[in-house]
Coordinates of C-alpha atoms in Angstrom, one line a residue:
N1 CA -48.9 -87.7 129.7
L2 CA -49.3 -85.5 132.8
S3 CA -45.6 -84.8 132.9
L4 CA -46.0 -82.4 130.1
S5 CA -45.4 -78.8 131.3
N6 CA -45.0 -75.7 129.1
W7 CA -46.4 -72.3 128.9
D8 CA -46.1 -68.8 127.4
I9 CA -47.4 -65.3 128.2
V10 CA -48.7 -62.8 125.6
A11 CA -49.4 -59.2 126.4
G12 CA -51.6 -56.9 124.2
D13 CA -54.7 -54.7 124.2
F14 CA -57.3 -57.3 123.4
N15 CA -60.4 -55.2 124.1
S16 CA -59.1 -51.8 122.7
D17 CA -59.4 -49.9 126.0
G18 CA -55.9 -48.5 125.7
R19 CA -54.5 -50.9 128.4
D20 CA -52.6 -54.1 127.8
D21 CA -54.1 -57.4 129.0
I22 CA -52.4 -60.7 129.7
A23 CA -53.0 -64.1 128.0
L24 CA -51.5 -67.2 129.7
L25 CA -51.1 -70.1 127.3
F26 CA -50.5 -73.4 129.0
V27 CA -50.8 -77.2 129.3
K28 CA -53.8 -77.9 131.5
P29 CA -54.3 -81.2 133.3
I30 CA -57.7 -82.8 132.6
G31 CA -58.8 -85.5 135.1
V32 CA -56.3 -88.1 136.0
N33 CA -54.5 -88.9 132.7
S34 CA -55.5 -86.3 130.1
W35 CA -54.5 -82.8 129.2
A36 CA -55.5 -79.9 126.9
L37 CA -54.0 -76.6 125.8
A38 CA -55.7 -73.7 127.3
V39 CA -55.8 -69.9 127.3
T40 CA -56.6 -67.7 130.4
I41 CA -57.1 -64.0 130.0
Y42 CA -56.3 -61.5 132.8
S43 CA -56.7 -57.7 133.0
V44 CA -54.6 -55.6 135.4
D45 CA -56.3 -53.1 137.6
D46 CA -55.1 -49.7 138.8
N47 CA -53.3 -51.3 141.8
G48 CA -51.4 -53.7 139.6
N49 CA -53.5 -56.8 140.5
F50 CA -54.3 -59.5 138.0
V51 CA -58.0 -59.9 137.5
R52 CA -59.0 -63.3 135.9
K53 CA -61.5 -62.6 133.1
S54 CA -62.0 -65.9 131.2
S55 CA -60.4 -69.2 130.3
Q56 CA -60.9 -71.7 127.5
E57 CA -59.5 -75.0 126.4
V58 CA -58.4 -74.7 122.8
F59 CA -56.8 -78.1 121.8
Q60 CA -57.5 -81.6 123.3
E61 CA -54.7 -84.1 123.5
P62 CA -54.5 -86.6 120.6
A63 CA -55.3 -90.2 121.0
Y64 CA -51.6 -91.2 121.1
N65 CA -48.9 -90.4 123.6
V66 CA -47.1 -87.0 123.4
T67 CA -43.8 -86.8 125.2
T68 CA -42.7 -83.2 124.5
I69 CA -44.5 -80.0 123.6
N70 CA -43.4 -76.5 122.7
I71 CA -45.7 -73.5 123.2
D72 CA -45.2 -70.0 121.8
G73 CA -47.7 -67.1 121.4
T74 CA -47.9 -63.7 120.0
A75 CA -50.4 -60.8 119.7
G76 CA -51.2 -59.2 116.4
A77 CA -53.6 -56.9 114.6
F78 CA -54.9 -59.7 112.4
D79 CA -58.3 -58.4 111.5
A80 CA -59.9 -55.0 111.0
D81 CA -61.1 -54.2 114.5
A82 CA -59.2 -52.2 117.1
G83 CA -58.3 -54.9 119.5
L84 CA -55.4 -57.3 119.1
E85 CA -55.8 -61.0 118.5
I86 CA -53.8 -63.9 119.9
A87 CA -51.9 -66.6 118.0
L88 CA -51.4 -69.7 120.1
G89 CA -48.7 -71.7 118.5
F90 CA -47.5 -75.1 119.6
S91 CA -45.8 -78.3 118.3
F92 CA -45.3 -81.7 119.8
F93 CA -43.3 -84.8 119.4
Q94 CA -45.4 -87.8 118.3
G95 CA -42.8 -90.2 117.1
E96 CA -43.9 -92.4 114.2
E97 CA -47.5 -91.3 114.4
P98 CA -48.9 -89.7 111.2
G99 CA -50.7 -86.4 111.0
D100 CA -50.2 -82.8 111.9
D101 CA -48.0 -81.9 114.9
T102 CA -47.5 -78.1 114.5
Y103 CA -50.3 -75.6 114.9
A104 CA -51.2 -72.0 115.3
Y105 CA -54.7 -71.1 116.5
L106 CA -56.1 -67.5 115.8
I107 CA -58.0 -66.5 118.9
D108 CA -60.3 -63.4 119.3
V109 CA -61.2 -62.2 122.8
K110 CA -64.6 -60.4 123.0
N111 CA -67.2 -58.9 125.3
N112 CA -64.8 -57.1 127.7
L113 CA -62.4 -60.1 127.8
T114 CA -65.1 -62.6 128.9
N115 CA -65.4 -64.6 125.7
I116 CA -62.5 -66.5 124.0
N117 CA -63.5 -67.3 120.4
F118 CA -61.8 -69.8 118.2
D119 CA -62.5 -72.8 115.9
N120 CA -60.6 -75.3 113.9
T121 CA -61.0 -73.3 110.7
R122 CA -59.0 -70.4 112.3
R123 CA -55.8 -72.3 112.5
V124 CA -52.6 -73.4 110.7
A125 CA -51.9 -77.1 110.9
R126 CA -48.7 -78.6 109.5
N127 CA -46.7 -81.9 109.8
E128 CA -43.2 -80.6 110.5
V129 CA -41.6 -82.2 113.5
G130 CA -40.8 -85.7 112.1
P131 CA -40.0 -89.0 113.9
N132 CA -36.6 -88.2 115.2
D133 CA -36.1 -84.7 116.5
M134 CA -38.2 -82.2 118.5
L135 CA -37.6 -79.0 116.4
P136 CA -37.4 -75.5 117.9
F137 CA -40.6 -73.6 117.3
N138 CA -41.7 -70.0 117.4
V139 CA -44.5 -67.7 116.1
A140 CA -44.4 -64.0 115.6
A141 CA -46.6 -61.3 113.9
G142 CA -45.9 -58.1 112.0
D143 CA -47.1 -56.1 109.0
L144 CA -44.9 -57.4 106.2
N145 CA -46.6 -55.7 103.2
K146 CA -47.7 -52.3 104.5
D147 CA -51.4 -53.1 104.5
Y148 CA -51.8 -52.1 108.2
R149 CA -52.6 -55.7 109.1
D150 CA -50.2 -58.2 110.7
E151 CA -49.2 -61.4 109.0
L152 CA -48.4 -64.6 111.0
V153 CA -44.9 -66.1 110.8
M154 CA -44.4 -69.6 112.0
M155 CA -41.0 -71.2 112.3
S156 CA -40.2 -74.8 112.8
G157 CA -36.6 -76.0 112.8
Y158 CA -34.9 -74.4 109.8
E159 CA -38.0 -73.2 107.9
F160 CA -40.4 -70.4 108.4
F161 CA -43.9 -70.0 106.9
V162 CA -45.8 -66.8 106.2
Y163 CA -49.6 -66.5 106.4
S164 CA -52.0 -63.6 105.8
I165 CA -55.1 -63.5 107.9
D166 CA -58.5 -62.2 106.8
D167 CA -61.3 -60.6 108.8
Q168 CA -62.7 -64.0 109.8
L169 CA -59.3 -64.9 111.1
L170 CA -58.8 -67.5 108.4
P171 CA -55.1 -68.0 107.6
Q172 CA -53.9 -68.2 104.0
F173 CA -50.5 -69.6 103.2
K174 CA -48.3 -67.1 101.3
S175 CA -44.7 -68.3 101.3
Q176 CA -42.0 -70.3 103.1
E177 CA -38.2 -70.2 103.2
N178 CA -35.4 -72.5 104.5
V179 CA -32.8 -70.7 106.5
Q180 CA -30.5 -73.6 107.4
T181 CA -26.9 -72.5 108.1
D182 CA -23.6 -74.3 108.3
G183 CA -24.0 -74.6 112.1
D184 CA -26.8 -76.3 114.1
N185 CA -29.7 -74.1 115.5
L186 CA -31.7 -77.1 116.9
D187 CA -30.6 -76.3 120.4
S188 CA -32.3 -72.9 120.3
D189 CA -35.9 -72.3 121.2
A190 CA -36.1 -68.5 121.0
F191 CA -34.9 -67.3 117.7
L192 CA -37.7 -65.5 115.8
T193 CA -39.0 -62.0 115.9
V194 CA -40.8 -59.7 113.4
E195 CA -40.2 -56.0 113.7
D196 CA -39.9 -52.9 111.6
M197 CA -36.1 -52.7 111.7
D198 CA -35.5 -49.8 109.2
L199 CA -38.6 -47.6 109.9
D200 CA -40.1 -48.1 106.4
L201 CA -43.5 -49.1 107.8
S202 CA -42.9 -52.7 106.8
S203 CA -41.7 -55.3 109.3
E204 CA -38.7 -57.6 108.7
I205 CA -38.3 -61.2 109.9
V206 CA -35.3 -61.5 112.2
I207 CA -33.9 -65.0 112.9

């Protein structure tokens, strides 16, 4: 479905040089009828110009038709090195098709931004969207337990899920919570952040 169009931008210091870089997360057309989800990395030079460093397809379209896709990304200190990593989150509407429809890939950018490293073990995969509604979707990162490492928070509809990440960027499920209210939040698509709100060195989840 080449009518799919969605993207997000993530900023962070991916190569630990003291300067923020840019990651563009987007739906990439492939050939005539296919698509993939891709990441392109840019640095910014002293004159404010974008310098393209690398690009990589991360997820290939499934065998069935997808009509709607949400993309959201975040940068986080997920492993022990100095550079930040990227979480590419996305969900799509697949109707009655079975299987996972909600993902977050953990992506490491190496070799002065020229290599984009990922694999299917470094991801969260869930079946959350359901056959009837395309749920709002967001990802965020923050240190929830004062271990100087960021956790990943994924939110789909009324539920959020917390994952810790090890040095190999392998996610481990920790907890989930339903935050459904008396109203309807399904018309919102930007409703999650993770920040240290009370200066106690531990982040809070804000919805």
